[in-house]
mmCIF file of N, CA and C in Angstrom:
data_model
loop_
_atom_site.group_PDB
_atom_site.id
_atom_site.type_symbol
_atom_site.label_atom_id
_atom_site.label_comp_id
_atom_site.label_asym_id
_atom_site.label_seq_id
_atom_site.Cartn_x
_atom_site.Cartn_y
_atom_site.Cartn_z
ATOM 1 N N UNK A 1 85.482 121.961 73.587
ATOM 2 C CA UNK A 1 86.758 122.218 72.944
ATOM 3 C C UNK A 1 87.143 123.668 73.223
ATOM 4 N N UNK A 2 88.167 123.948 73.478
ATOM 5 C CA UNK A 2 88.915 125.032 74.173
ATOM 6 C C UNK A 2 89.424 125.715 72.608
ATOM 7 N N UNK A 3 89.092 127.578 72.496
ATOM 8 C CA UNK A 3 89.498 128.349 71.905
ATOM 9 C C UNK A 3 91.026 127.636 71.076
ATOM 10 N N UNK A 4 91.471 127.489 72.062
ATOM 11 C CA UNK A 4 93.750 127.401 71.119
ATOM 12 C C UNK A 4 93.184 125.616 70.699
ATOM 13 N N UNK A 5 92.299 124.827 71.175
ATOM 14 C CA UNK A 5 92.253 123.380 70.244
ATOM 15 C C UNK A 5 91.252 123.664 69.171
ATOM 16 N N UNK A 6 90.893 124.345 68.977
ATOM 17 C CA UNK A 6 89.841 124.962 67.650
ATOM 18 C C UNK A 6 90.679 125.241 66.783
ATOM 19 N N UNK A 7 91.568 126.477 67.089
ATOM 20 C CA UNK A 7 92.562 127.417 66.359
ATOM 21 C C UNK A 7 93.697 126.002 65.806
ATOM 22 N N UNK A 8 93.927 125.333 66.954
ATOM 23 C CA UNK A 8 94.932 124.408 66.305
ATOM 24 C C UNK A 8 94.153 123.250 65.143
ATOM 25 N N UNK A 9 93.589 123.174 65.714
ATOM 26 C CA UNK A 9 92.943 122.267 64.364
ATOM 27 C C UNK A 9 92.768 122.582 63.231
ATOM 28 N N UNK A 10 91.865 123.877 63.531
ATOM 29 C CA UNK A 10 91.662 124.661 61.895
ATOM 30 C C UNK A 10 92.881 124.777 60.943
ATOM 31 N N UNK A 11 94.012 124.999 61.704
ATOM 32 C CA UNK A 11 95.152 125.031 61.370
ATOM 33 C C UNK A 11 95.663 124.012 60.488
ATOM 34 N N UNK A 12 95.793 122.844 61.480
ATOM 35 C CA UNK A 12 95.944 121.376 60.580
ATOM 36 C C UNK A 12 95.131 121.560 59.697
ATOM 37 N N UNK A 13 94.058 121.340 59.493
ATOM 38 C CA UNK A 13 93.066 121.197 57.962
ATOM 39 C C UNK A 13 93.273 122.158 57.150
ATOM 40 N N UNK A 14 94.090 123.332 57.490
ATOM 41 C CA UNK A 14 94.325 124.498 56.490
ATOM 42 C C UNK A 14 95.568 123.693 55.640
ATOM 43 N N UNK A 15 96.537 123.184 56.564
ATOM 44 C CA UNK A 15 97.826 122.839 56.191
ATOM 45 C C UNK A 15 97.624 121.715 55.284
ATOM 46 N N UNK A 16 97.026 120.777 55.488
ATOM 47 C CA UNK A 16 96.763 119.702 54.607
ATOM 48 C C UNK A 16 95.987 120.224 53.460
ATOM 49 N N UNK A 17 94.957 121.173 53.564
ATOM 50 C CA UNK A 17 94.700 121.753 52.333
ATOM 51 C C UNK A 17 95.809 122.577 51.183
ATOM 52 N N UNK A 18 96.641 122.477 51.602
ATOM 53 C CA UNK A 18 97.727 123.321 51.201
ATOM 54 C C UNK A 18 98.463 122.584 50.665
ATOM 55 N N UNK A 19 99.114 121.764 51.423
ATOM 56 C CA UNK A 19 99.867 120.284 51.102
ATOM 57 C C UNK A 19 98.910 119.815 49.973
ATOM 58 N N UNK A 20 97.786 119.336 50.365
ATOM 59 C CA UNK A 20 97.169 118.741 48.697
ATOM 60 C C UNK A 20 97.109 119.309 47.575
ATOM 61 N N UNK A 21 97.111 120.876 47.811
ATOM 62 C CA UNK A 21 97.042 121.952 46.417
ATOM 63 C C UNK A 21 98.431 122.024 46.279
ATOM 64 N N UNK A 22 99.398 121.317 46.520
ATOM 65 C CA UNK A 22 100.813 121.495 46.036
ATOM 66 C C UNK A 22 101.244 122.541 46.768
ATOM 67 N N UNK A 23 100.997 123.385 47.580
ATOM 68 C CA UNK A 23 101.738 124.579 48.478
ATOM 69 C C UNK A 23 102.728 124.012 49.139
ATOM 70 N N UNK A 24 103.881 124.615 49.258
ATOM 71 C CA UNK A 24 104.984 125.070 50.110
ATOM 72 C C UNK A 24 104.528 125.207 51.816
ATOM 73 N N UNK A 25 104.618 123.722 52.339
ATOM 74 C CA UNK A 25 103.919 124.095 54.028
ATOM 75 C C UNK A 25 104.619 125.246 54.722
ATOM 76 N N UNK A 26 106.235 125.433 54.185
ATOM 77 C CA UNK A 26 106.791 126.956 54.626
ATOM 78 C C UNK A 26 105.849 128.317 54.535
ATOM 79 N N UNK A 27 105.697 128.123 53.114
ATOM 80 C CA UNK A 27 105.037 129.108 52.585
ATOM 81 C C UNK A 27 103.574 129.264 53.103
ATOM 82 N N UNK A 28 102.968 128.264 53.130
ATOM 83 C CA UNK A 28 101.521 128.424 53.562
ATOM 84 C C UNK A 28 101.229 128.678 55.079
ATOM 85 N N UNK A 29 102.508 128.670 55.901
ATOM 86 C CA UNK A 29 102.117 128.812 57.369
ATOM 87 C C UNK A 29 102.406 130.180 57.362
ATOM 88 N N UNK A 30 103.517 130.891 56.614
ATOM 89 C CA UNK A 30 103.484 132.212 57.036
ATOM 90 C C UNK A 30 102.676 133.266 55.821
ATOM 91 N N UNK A 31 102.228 132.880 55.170
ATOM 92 C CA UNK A 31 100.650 133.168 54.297
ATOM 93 C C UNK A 31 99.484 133.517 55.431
ATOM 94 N N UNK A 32 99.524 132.459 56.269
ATOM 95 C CA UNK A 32 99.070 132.503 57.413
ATOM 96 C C UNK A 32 98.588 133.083 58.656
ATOM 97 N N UNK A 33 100.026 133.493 58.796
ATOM 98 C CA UNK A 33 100.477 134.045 59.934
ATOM 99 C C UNK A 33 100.122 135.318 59.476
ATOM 100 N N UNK A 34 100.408 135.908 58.439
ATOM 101 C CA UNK A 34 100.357 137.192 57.234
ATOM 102 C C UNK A 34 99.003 137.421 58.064
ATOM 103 N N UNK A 35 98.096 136.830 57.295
ATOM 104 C CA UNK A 35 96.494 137.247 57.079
ATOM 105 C C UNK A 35 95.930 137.475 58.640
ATOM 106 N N UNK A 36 96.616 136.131 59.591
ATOM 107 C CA UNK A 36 96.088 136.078 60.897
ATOM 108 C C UNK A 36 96.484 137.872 61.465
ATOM 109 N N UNK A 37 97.822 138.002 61.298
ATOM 110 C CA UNK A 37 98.206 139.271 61.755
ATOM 111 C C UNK A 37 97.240 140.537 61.199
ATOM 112 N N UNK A 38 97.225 140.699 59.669
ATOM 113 C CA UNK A 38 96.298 141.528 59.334
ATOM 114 C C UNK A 38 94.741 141.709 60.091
ATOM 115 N N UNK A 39 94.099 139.966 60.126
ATOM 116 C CA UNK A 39 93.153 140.007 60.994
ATOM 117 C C UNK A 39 92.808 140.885 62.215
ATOM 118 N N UNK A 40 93.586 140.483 62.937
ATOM 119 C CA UNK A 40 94.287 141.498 64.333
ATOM 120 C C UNK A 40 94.342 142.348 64.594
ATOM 121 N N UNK A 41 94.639 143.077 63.229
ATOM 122 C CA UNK A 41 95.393 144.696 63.245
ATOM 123 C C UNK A 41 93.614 145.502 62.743
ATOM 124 N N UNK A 42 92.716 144.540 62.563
ATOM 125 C CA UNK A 42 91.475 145.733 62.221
ATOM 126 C C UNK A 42 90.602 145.313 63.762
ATOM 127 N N UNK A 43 91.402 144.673 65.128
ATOM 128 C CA UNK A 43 90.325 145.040 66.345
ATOM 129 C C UNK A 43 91.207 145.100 67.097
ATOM 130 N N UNK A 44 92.618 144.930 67.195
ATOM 131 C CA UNK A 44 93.464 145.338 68.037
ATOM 132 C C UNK A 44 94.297 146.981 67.314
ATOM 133 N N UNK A 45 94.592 147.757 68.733
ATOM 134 C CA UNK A 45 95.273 148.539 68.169
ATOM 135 C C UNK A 45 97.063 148.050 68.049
ATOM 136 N N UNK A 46 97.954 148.737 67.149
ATOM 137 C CA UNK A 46 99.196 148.323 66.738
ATOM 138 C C UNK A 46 100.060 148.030 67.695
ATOM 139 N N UNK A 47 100.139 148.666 68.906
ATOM 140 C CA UNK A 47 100.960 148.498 70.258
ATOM 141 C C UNK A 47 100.831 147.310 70.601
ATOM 142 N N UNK A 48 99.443 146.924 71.126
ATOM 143 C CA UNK A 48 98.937 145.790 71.391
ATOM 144 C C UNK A 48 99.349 144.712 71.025
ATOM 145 N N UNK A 49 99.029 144.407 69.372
ATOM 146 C CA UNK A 49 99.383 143.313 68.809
ATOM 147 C C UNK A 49 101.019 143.393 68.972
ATOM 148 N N UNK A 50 101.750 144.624 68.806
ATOM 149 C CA UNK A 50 103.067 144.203 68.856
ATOM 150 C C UNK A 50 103.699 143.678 70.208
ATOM 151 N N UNK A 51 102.889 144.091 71.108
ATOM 152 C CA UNK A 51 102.939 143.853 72.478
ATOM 153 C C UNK A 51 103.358 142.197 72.420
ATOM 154 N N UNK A 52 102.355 141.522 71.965
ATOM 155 C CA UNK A 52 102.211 140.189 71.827
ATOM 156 C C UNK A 52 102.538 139.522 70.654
ATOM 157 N N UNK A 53 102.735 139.775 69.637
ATOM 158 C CA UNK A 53 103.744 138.958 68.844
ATOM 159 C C UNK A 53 105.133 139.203 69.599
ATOM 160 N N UNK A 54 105.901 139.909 69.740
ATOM 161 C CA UNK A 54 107.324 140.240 70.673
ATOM 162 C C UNK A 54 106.801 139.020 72.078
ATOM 163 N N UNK A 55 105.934 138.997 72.937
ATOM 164 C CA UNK A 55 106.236 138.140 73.706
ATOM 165 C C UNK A 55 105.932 136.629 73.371
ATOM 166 N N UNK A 56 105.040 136.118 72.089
ATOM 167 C CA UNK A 56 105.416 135.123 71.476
ATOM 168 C C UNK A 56 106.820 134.798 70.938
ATOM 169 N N UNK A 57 107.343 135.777 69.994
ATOM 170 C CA UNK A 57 108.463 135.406 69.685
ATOM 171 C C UNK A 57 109.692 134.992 70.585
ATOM 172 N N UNK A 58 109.474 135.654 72.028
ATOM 173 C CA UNK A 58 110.618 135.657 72.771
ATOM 174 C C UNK A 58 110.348 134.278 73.682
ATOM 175 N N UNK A 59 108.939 133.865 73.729
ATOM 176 C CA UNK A 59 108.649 132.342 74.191
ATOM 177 C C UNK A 59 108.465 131.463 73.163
ATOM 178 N N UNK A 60 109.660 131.470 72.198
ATOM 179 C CA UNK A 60 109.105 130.008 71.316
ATOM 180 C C UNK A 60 109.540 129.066 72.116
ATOM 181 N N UNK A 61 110.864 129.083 72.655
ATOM 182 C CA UNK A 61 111.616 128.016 72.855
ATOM 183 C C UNK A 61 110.884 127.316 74.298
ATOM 184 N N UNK A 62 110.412 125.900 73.714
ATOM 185 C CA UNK A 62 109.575 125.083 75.071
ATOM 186 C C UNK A 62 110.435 124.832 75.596
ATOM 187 N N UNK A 63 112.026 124.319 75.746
ATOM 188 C CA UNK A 63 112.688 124.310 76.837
ATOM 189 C C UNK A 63 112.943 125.281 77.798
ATOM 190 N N UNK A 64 113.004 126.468 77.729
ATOM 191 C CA UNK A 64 113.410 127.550 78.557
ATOM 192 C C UNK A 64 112.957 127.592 79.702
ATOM 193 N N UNK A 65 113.465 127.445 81.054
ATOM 194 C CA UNK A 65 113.055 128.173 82.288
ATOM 195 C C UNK A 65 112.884 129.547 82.178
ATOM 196 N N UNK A 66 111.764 130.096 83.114
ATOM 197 C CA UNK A 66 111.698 131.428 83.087
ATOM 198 C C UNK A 66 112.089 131.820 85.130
ATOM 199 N N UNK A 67 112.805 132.882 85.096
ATOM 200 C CA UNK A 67 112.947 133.498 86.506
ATOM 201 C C UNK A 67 111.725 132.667 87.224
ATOM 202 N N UNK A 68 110.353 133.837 87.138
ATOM 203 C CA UNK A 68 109.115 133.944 87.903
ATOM 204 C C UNK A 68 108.556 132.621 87.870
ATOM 205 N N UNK A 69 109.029 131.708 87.068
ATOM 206 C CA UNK A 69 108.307 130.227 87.698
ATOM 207 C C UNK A 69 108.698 129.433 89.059
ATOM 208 N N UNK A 70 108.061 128.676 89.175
ATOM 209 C CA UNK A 70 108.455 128.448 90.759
ATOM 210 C C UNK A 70 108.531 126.278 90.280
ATOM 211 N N UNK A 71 109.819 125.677 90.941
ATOM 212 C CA UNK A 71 109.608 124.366 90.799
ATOM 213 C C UNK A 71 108.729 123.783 90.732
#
């Protein structure tokens, strides 16, 4: 099992834990996201991580072509 199918899973079982304790799945993903980021910020330095949340944010969208891809 590959690092991002670990991370995604853990994920699901977080979410359903959440969902069963009555949480807000809004709320509990960016609770989430919160802590994951904090995580981050004590072995990455601040550039870094901002480096890469900014190029996540700017690739959410799965439809998008990008220039540098090739058919």
């Amino acid at each position: 099992m590959s690092i991002h199918s670990w991370a995604e899973q853990r994920l699901h079982e977080l979410l359903i834990e959440a969902e069963a304790a009555g949480q807000d799945p809004q709320l509990a993903v960016r609770a989430l996201l919160s802590a994951v980021v904090q995580a981050n910020s004590q072995v990455r330095t601040q550039e870094d991580l901002g480096h890469e949340l900014h190029f996540l944010a700017d690739n959410l969208d799965e439809e998008r072509d990008y220039t540098f891809m090739r058919p």
